[in-house]
Amino acid sequence: MPQYIDSDSNETPDIFNPEVIDEVTTSISKGAQRSIKDILKFIVPNLVKRNILNPQQPIVNIRISGDGRNVGKKVKHDMITFAILDDIDNIHNPNYHHTVVLYPGSENYESLDMLMIPFRNELHELTEIGLIIGGINWIFNLYFSSDWKFLTICLGFNSANSLFFCPWCLISKKEMSNVNKEWSISKQMDCINIYNGHHSVPLFNMIPLDHWIPDELHIMLRITDRLWNLVLHEIQETGYFNDVAREIIVKEMNRIKVNFHFWQEKGCQTWSFTSLMGQDKLKVLQFFDLSTILPPTRARAIRMLWDGFYDLYMDIRNPATNPKTFKRNAKMWLKIFLTPSTGVPNSDDFVQGLYRPNDITPYIHVLVFHIHEFMEKHKKWGLKSFSCAAVENKNHQQVSQFFRKTLRDEGNGANRKSAIVQILEFENRKLHYNINDSQVTPKMIKLQV
């Protein structure tokens, strides 16, 4: 029987240009960083001038984010950024997420731990004593948001496929089948390593655990992946995953204007398929006609499940959503997801259910049991304010634009600056441009790189 694999995984390259891959590979372990305190001293006066911050209530809310960009098949380009949550109108603009750490190499705890020592020392100082800017001692509240993998690495926690998989509550995979049990954010940062699965000291242990917020974009991406893979698995199990079915799927994708293909690697029996971007996944979730590949009754049942998840995702992004209403709707959606079969198999009264508790993923668990908690705790900002789309776009742009040797310093061989240095110098110039609303590119300001 043919098999398929999802080509959209953490190991799928985001950058394919061989010149870029070669340049990033030669930069492995050559990380660099900027001082968050220096940047804050530069931007806070402007935020006061724009009435974003109030010197009479000198509190600044900072969101830390991280992203690892796959360059080729073996290298990650990791970046750590911060943004000012109070500047809510610019929170989705990549230019207002300030890069503080860049590191090409392996995305792992040990590398990030070593590289971020100066940055973490500064964060401790900001939270413990504040920072004097313009004669005022500013106090800082910190938040952290990233995709699941980066979040758990920084938290010193198990991967998502472990027995104890949730960063916020005590559930184990053995308890996933008990959907009637309530799970809530119950761990505390000051004693985090007494809980199962926490193997190392969190890299940002100055940030309370309920300020570690899952990225709403990846909630949509990964749960949509799960729903789509379950449909493909069902077609495969029924023996209809053949050339005709694949052609029908591709035609339906074309109808909703999504570029999609299946293919087999040479000498391989498994099928790969196109890795879709976020907007294309939303198109599939909303508009893919499941009746083209499933019996009508089955298609309607799964369509209701997909529509329910789309509605939940829209509610996550809507700051006006009532957390209690969301909790109720999310639990109702999970019950639909776990609809059991009824009747006797192979008889006229048999009605096939949907999915099993084993099909629940960590992201589904967070959607149902924790998102309403984050909504309630952080309703001032809204969960959309913790989306990592801007950070991912920034990382992709930096890697694509700066790790091309023919475009840097006119290709002057050994005299070329490191791409890492050029990125941070560009960040300095862009920061000056944004603060001063300049119409021409200014000279580089002096922030330590």
XYZ file of C-alpha atoms in Angstrom:
449
model
C 0.000 0.000 0.000
C 1.418 3.448 -0.869
C 2.556 5.636 1.998
C 2.745 9.399 2.267
C 4.781 11.811 4.345
C 4.114 15.423 5.219
C 6.909 17.553 3.839
C 5.978 20.391 6.204
C 8.073 19.574 9.253
C 10.663 21.252 11.428
C 13.396 19.767 9.256
C 12.062 21.044 5.917
C 14.411 23.692 4.477
C 13.052 27.244 4.331
C 15.992 28.486 2.255
C 17.096 26.554 -0.854
C 19.547 28.961 -2.531
C 22.916 27.086 -2.569
C 24.887 30.339 -2.261
C 22.936 31.314 0.858
C 23.314 27.814 2.327
C 27.079 27.916 1.770
C 27.395 31.350 3.368
C 25.362 30.385 6.442
C 27.323 27.142 6.818
C 30.617 29.066 6.905
C 29.138 31.295 9.645
C 28.266 28.444 12.033
C 29.074 29.319 15.657
C 29.847 32.942 14.683
C 27.015 34.477 16.660
C 26.603 38.133 17.571
C 24.324 40.257 19.683
C 23.250 43.771 20.616
C 22.558 45.172 24.058
C 18.841 45.366 24.823
C 19.609 48.118 27.344
C 21.292 50.236 24.671
C 18.341 49.786 22.336
C 15.851 50.636 25.081
C 17.756 53.833 25.893
C 17.367 54.777 22.247
C 13.686 53.892 21.703
C 12.007 54.662 25.045
C 12.250 58.488 24.694
C 10.555 58.226 21.305
C 7.799 56.033 22.772
C 7.261 58.678 25.456
C 7.146 61.379 22.785
C 4.484 59.380 20.912
C 2.466 58.937 24.136
C 2.928 55.164 23.975
C 4.714 55.164 27.346
C 3.845 57.341 30.325
C 6.708 58.643 32.531
C 4.193 59.025 35.371
C 3.668 55.247 35.218
C 7.111 54.096 34.066
C 6.293 50.523 33.080
C 7.408 48.900 29.815
C 6.013 45.563 28.602
C 8.559 43.652 26.528
C 7.864 40.609 24.403
C 10.835 38.300 23.756
C 10.582 35.991 20.742
C 12.773 33.410 19.047
C 12.820 31.747 15.662
C 14.988 29.143 13.964
C 15.094 29.273 10.177
C 16.056 26.102 8.274
C 18.849 26.845 5.807
C 19.392 23.788 3.648
C 18.973 20.479 5.446
C 21.528 20.778 8.232
C 21.807 24.364 9.471
C 19.555 26.648 11.518
C 19.725 30.422 11.607
C 18.486 31.312 15.093
C 17.452 34.767 16.154
C 16.166 36.317 19.377
C 14.174 39.539 19.184
C 12.232 41.834 21.444
C 9.305 44.155 20.800
C 7.410 46.679 22.906
C 3.912 45.353 23.554
C 2.733 48.832 24.518
C 3.391 49.917 20.910
C 0.457 47.778 19.846
C 0.016 49.382 16.403
C 3.483 48.187 15.355
C 3.563 44.782 17.040
C 2.979 43.000 13.695
C 5.618 45.033 11.839
C 8.940 43.127 11.511
C 10.870 46.409 11.726
C 9.711 46.889 15.318
C 10.994 43.500 16.458
C 14.572 44.351 17.383
C 17.194 41.644 16.880
C 19.378 41.106 19.941
C 20.932 37.689 19.215
C 21.881 36.004 15.928
C 23.379 32.543 15.721
C 23.824 30.195 12.728
C 24.174 26.621 13.939
C 22.259 23.892 15.730
C 19.014 24.826 17.453
C 19.626 23.320 20.873
C 19.668 24.245 24.546
C 23.447 24.170 24.961
C 24.154 26.575 22.090
C 21.473 29.053 23.108
C 22.497 28.836 26.766
C 26.073 29.800 25.968
C 25.275 32.496 23.432
C 22.609 34.287 25.458
C 24.503 34.758 28.738
C 24.979 38.546 28.274
C 21.391 38.982 27.080
C 19.968 37.030 30.012
C 22.095 38.992 32.468
C 20.587 42.180 31.084
C 17.063 40.773 31.393
C 17.705 39.919 35.041
C 18.858 43.486 35.643
C 15.800 44.915 33.889
C 13.382 42.861 35.984
C 15.217 43.259 39.299
C 16.357 46.891 39.297
C 14.916 48.442 36.134
C 16.728 50.872 33.846
C 17.216 54.630 34.232
C 16.345 56.474 31.029
C 15.987 60.247 30.993
C 16.276 60.413 34.750
C 13.383 57.969 35.257
C 13.754 54.420 36.565
C 11.655 52.297 34.213
C 10.209 48.952 35.340
C 9.921 46.048 32.883
C 7.390 43.235 32.513
C 8.636 40.403 30.297
C 6.758 37.964 28.060
C 7.983 35.184 25.778
C 6.373 33.784 22.633
C 7.585 31.374 19.949
C 6.673 28.136 18.241
C 6.487 24.976 20.369
C 9.977 23.662 19.624
C 11.811 26.904 20.343
C 9.706 27.529 23.450
C 10.451 24.119 24.952
C 14.178 24.428 24.189
C 14.322 27.768 25.990
C 12.235 26.330 28.833
C 14.608 23.364 29.249
C 11.655 21.049 28.689
C 10.821 17.810 26.876
C 9.951 17.708 23.194
C 6.309 17.491 22.115
C 6.441 13.716 21.550
C 7.473 12.960 25.156
C 5.301 11.355 27.844
C 5.129 14.656 29.725
C 4.619 17.100 26.896
C 2.819 20.177 28.237
C 4.951 23.109 29.437
C 2.102 24.510 31.538
C 0.242 21.634 33.228
C 0.937 18.162 34.658
C -0.848 16.032 32.050
C 0.874 12.973 30.595
C 0.067 11.265 27.309
C -1.453 8.385 29.270
C -4.153 10.801 30.453
C -5.092 12.179 27.037
C -8.074 9.834 26.790
C -9.676 11.388 29.886
C -11.215 14.405 28.176
C -13.496 15.150 31.123
C -10.619 16.086 33.412
C -9.801 19.770 33.737
C -6.241 20.903 33.082
C -5.006 24.367 33.958
C -1.730 26.278 34.123
C -0.433 24.897 37.401
C 3.370 24.959 37.258
C 5.444 27.708 38.874
C 8.685 29.065 37.441
C 10.436 29.307 40.821
C 10.242 25.516 41.277
C 9.988 24.454 37.636
C 12.553 21.647 37.811
C 10.542 19.579 40.303
C 8.037 18.824 37.527
C 8.424 15.856 35.196
C 10.040 16.681 31.881
C 11.917 19.820 32.943
C 15.519 18.717 32.487
C 17.381 22.056 32.515
C 17.156 25.530 34.007
C 14.924 27.732 31.809
C 16.959 30.194 29.783
C 14.474 32.940 30.651
C 13.700 32.017 34.240
C 13.039 35.677 35.025
C 9.774 35.404 33.015
C 6.748 33.896 34.851
C 5.465 30.699 33.235
C 2.042 32.164 32.478
C 3.905 34.806 30.437
C 5.267 32.055 28.129
C 2.574 32.233 25.474
C 2.089 29.819 22.532
C 2.149 31.366 19.082
C -1.377 31.555 17.639
C -0.006 31.196 14.095
C 1.534 27.800 14.878
C -1.657 26.675 16.598
C -3.399 27.149 13.264
C -0.567 25.656 11.206
C -0.037 22.496 13.232
C -3.678 21.666 13.955
C -4.508 22.205 10.280
C -1.622 19.859 9.450
C -3.135 17.276 11.790
C -6.620 17.534 10.311
C -5.264 17.260 6.767
C -3.011 14.305 7.594
C -5.912 12.479 9.250
C -7.916 12.801 6.043
C -5.014 11.509 3.932
C -4.498 8.649 6.377
C -8.165 7.716 6.097
C -7.973 7.636 2.296
C -4.854 5.513 2.542
C -6.453 3.091 5.026
C -9.452 2.564 2.764
C -7.143 1.713 -0.126
C -8.065 4.696 -2.309
C -4.816 6.640 -2.087
C -4.003 6.074 -5.755
C -3.179 8.160 -8.816
C -6.847 9.041 -9.322
C -7.262 10.287 -5.736
C -4.053 12.293 -5.896
C -5.142 13.875 -9.178
C -8.518 14.809 -7.664
C -6.795 16.411 -4.665
C -4.448 18.437 -6.887
C -7.373 19.624 -9.060
C -9.359 20.676 -5.991
C -6.318 22.543 -4.680
C -6.029 24.315 -8.032
C -9.720 25.267 -7.815
C -9.145 27.084 -4.528
C -5.935 28.585 -5.975
C -3.459 26.627 -3.879
C -0.299 25.349 -5.577
C -0.041 21.712 -4.499
C 1.689 18.577 -5.777
C 2.455 14.997 -4.766
C 5.732 13.321 -5.673
C 7.884 10.299 -4.920
C 11.616 10.466 -4.370
C 13.613 8.126 -6.570
C 13.670 4.611 -5.144
C 11.191 5.527 -2.402
C 7.662 4.187 -1.898
C 6.493 7.081 0.267
C 4.674 10.091 -1.136
C 5.653 13.640 -0.295
C 3.479 16.676 -0.874
C 3.843 20.422 -1.036
C 4.510 22.286 2.186
C 1.862 25.014 2.336
C 2.257 28.485 3.758
C -0.135 29.875 6.342
C -2.597 31.589 4.006
C -2.800 28.504 1.783
C -3.517 26.332 4.820
C -6.358 28.659 5.749
C -7.747 28.304 2.209
C -7.670 24.517 2.527
C -9.275 24.671 5.961
C -12.077 26.916 4.701
C -12.722 25.938 1.117
C -11.420 22.447 0.259
C -14.393 20.369 -0.916
C -14.016 17.159 1.069
C -16.829 15.512 -0.891
C -14.427 15.184 -3.838
C -12.441 12.541 -1.924
C -14.839 11.254 0.766
C -18.412 9.889 0.837
C -20.993 12.690 1.336
C -21.931 11.847 4.933
C -18.303 11.496 5.945
C -17.347 14.696 4.142
C -20.067 16.653 5.971
C -18.925 15.365 9.375
C -15.289 16.302 8.764
C -16.264 19.621 7.193
C -18.157 20.508 10.387
C -15.000 19.711 12.379
C -12.830 21.842 10.095
C -15.270 24.758 10.170
C -15.370 24.551 13.952
C -11.597 24.815 14.178
C -11.521 27.748 11.753
C -14.047 29.557 13.957
C -11.913 28.876 17.039
C -8.843 30.251 15.290
C -10.697 33.427 14.337
C -11.804 33.740 17.965
C -8.183 33.440 19.135
C -7.262 36.381 16.928
C -10.225 38.482 18.052
C -9.385 40.464 21.228
C -13.119 40.793 21.987
C -13.589 37.018 22.386
C -14.974 36.007 25.771
C -12.559 33.478 27.367
C -15.385 31.500 29.006
C -17.259 31.251 25.719
C -14.068 30.164 23.977
C -13.457 27.469 26.591
C -16.965 26.097 26.104
C -16.692 26.138 22.300
C -13.232 24.529 22.347
C -14.445 21.677 24.543
C -17.460 21.201 22.289
C -15.110 21.047 19.299
C -12.992 18.397 21.042
C -16.113 16.307 21.626
C -16.852 16.487 17.903
C -13.218 15.546 17.166
C -13.654 12.474 19.403
C -17.086 11.483 18.075
C -17.284 7.694 18.666
C -18.575 5.158 16.175
C -22.069 3.771 16.753
C -23.709 0.523 15.739
C -22.165 -2.747 14.644
C -19.312 -2.606 12.105
C -20.263 -3.802 8.610
C -23.977 -3.508 9.423
C -26.539 -1.067 8.025
C -26.801 0.839 11.311
C -23.055 1.427 11.678
C -21.974 5.074 11.705
C -18.247 5.701 11.685
C -16.967 8.138 14.300
C -14.210 10.650 13.774
C -10.969 10.348 15.735
C -9.429 8.785 18.848
C -7.805 10.307 21.937
C -4.451 9.145 20.534
C -5.015 11.571 17.656
C -4.979 14.566 20.012
C -1.763 16.553 19.593
C -0.069 18.886 22.093
C -1.353 21.877 20.141
C -4.926 20.536 20.372
C -4.462 20.073 24.123
C -3.319 23.694 24.468
C -6.178 24.922 22.268
C -8.810 23.252 24.434
C -7.378 23.585 27.927
C -5.032 26.575 28.045
C -5.841 29.150 25.365
C -8.829 30.471 27.312
C -6.509 30.952 30.306
C -4.043 32.979 28.254
C -6.951 35.000 26.846
C -8.094 35.883 30.342
C -4.627 36.634 31.732
C -3.490 38.726 28.764
C -6.718 40.303 27.514
C -5.037 43.724 27.671
C -2.966 42.693 24.651
C -4.957 39.910 22.988
C -3.311 36.678 21.849
C -2.865 38.020 18.322
C -0.243 40.368 19.806
C 1.904 37.295 20.509
C 1.838 36.008 16.933
C 5.323 35.165 15.662
C 4.569 35.825 11.990
C 6.496 39.118 12.009
C 9.548 37.485 13.621
C 9.527 34.608 11.127
C 9.244 37.070 8.240
C 12.141 39.063 9.647
C 14.354 35.987 9.966
C 13.540 34.818 6.446
C 14.286 38.253 4.992
C 17.593 38.545 6.828
C 18.853 35.149 5.735
C 17.717 35.613 2.126
C 19.166 39.104 1.744
C 22.404 39.076 3.726
C 23.815 35.570 3.235
C 24.492 36.109 -0.461
C 28.151 36.889 -0.920
C 27.699 38.463 -4.371
C 25.416 41.097 -2.833
C 27.628 41.973 0.146
C 30.391 44.591 -0.045
C 30.368 44.189 -3.839
C 31.672 40.628 -3.455
C 35.135 41.706 -2.276
C 36.281 38.282 -1.145
C 38.202 38.266 2.130
C 37.417 41.952 2.718
C 33.703 41.279 3.042
C 32.141 41.816 6.432
C 30.450 38.944 8.174
C 26.800 38.686 7.171
C 25.950 38.552 10.878
C 27.644 41.919 11.438
C 25.969 43.380 8.370
C 22.553 42.293 9.603
C 23.017 44.012 12.946
C 24.481 47.134 11.337
C 21.434 47.253 9.092
C 19.239 46.859 12.184
C 20.983 49.876 13.714
C 20.358 51.986 10.626
C 16.752 50.818 10.385
C 16.190 51.649 14.038
C 17.460 55.185 13.455
C 15.255 55.442 10.359
C 12.121 54.336 12.230
C 12.717 56.549 15.258
C 13.472 59.678 13.245
C 11.007 58.998 10.429
C 13.830 59.709 7.982
C 13.252 59.772 4.253
C 16.838 58.823 3.446
C 19.056 56.109 4.853
C 20.925 57.633 7.816
C 24.438 56.969 8.954
C 24.863 54.016 11.273
C 24.192 54.809 14.924
C 26.546 53.499 17.573
C 24.979 50.520 19.280
C 27.336 47.768 20.386
C 27.432 44.750 18.059
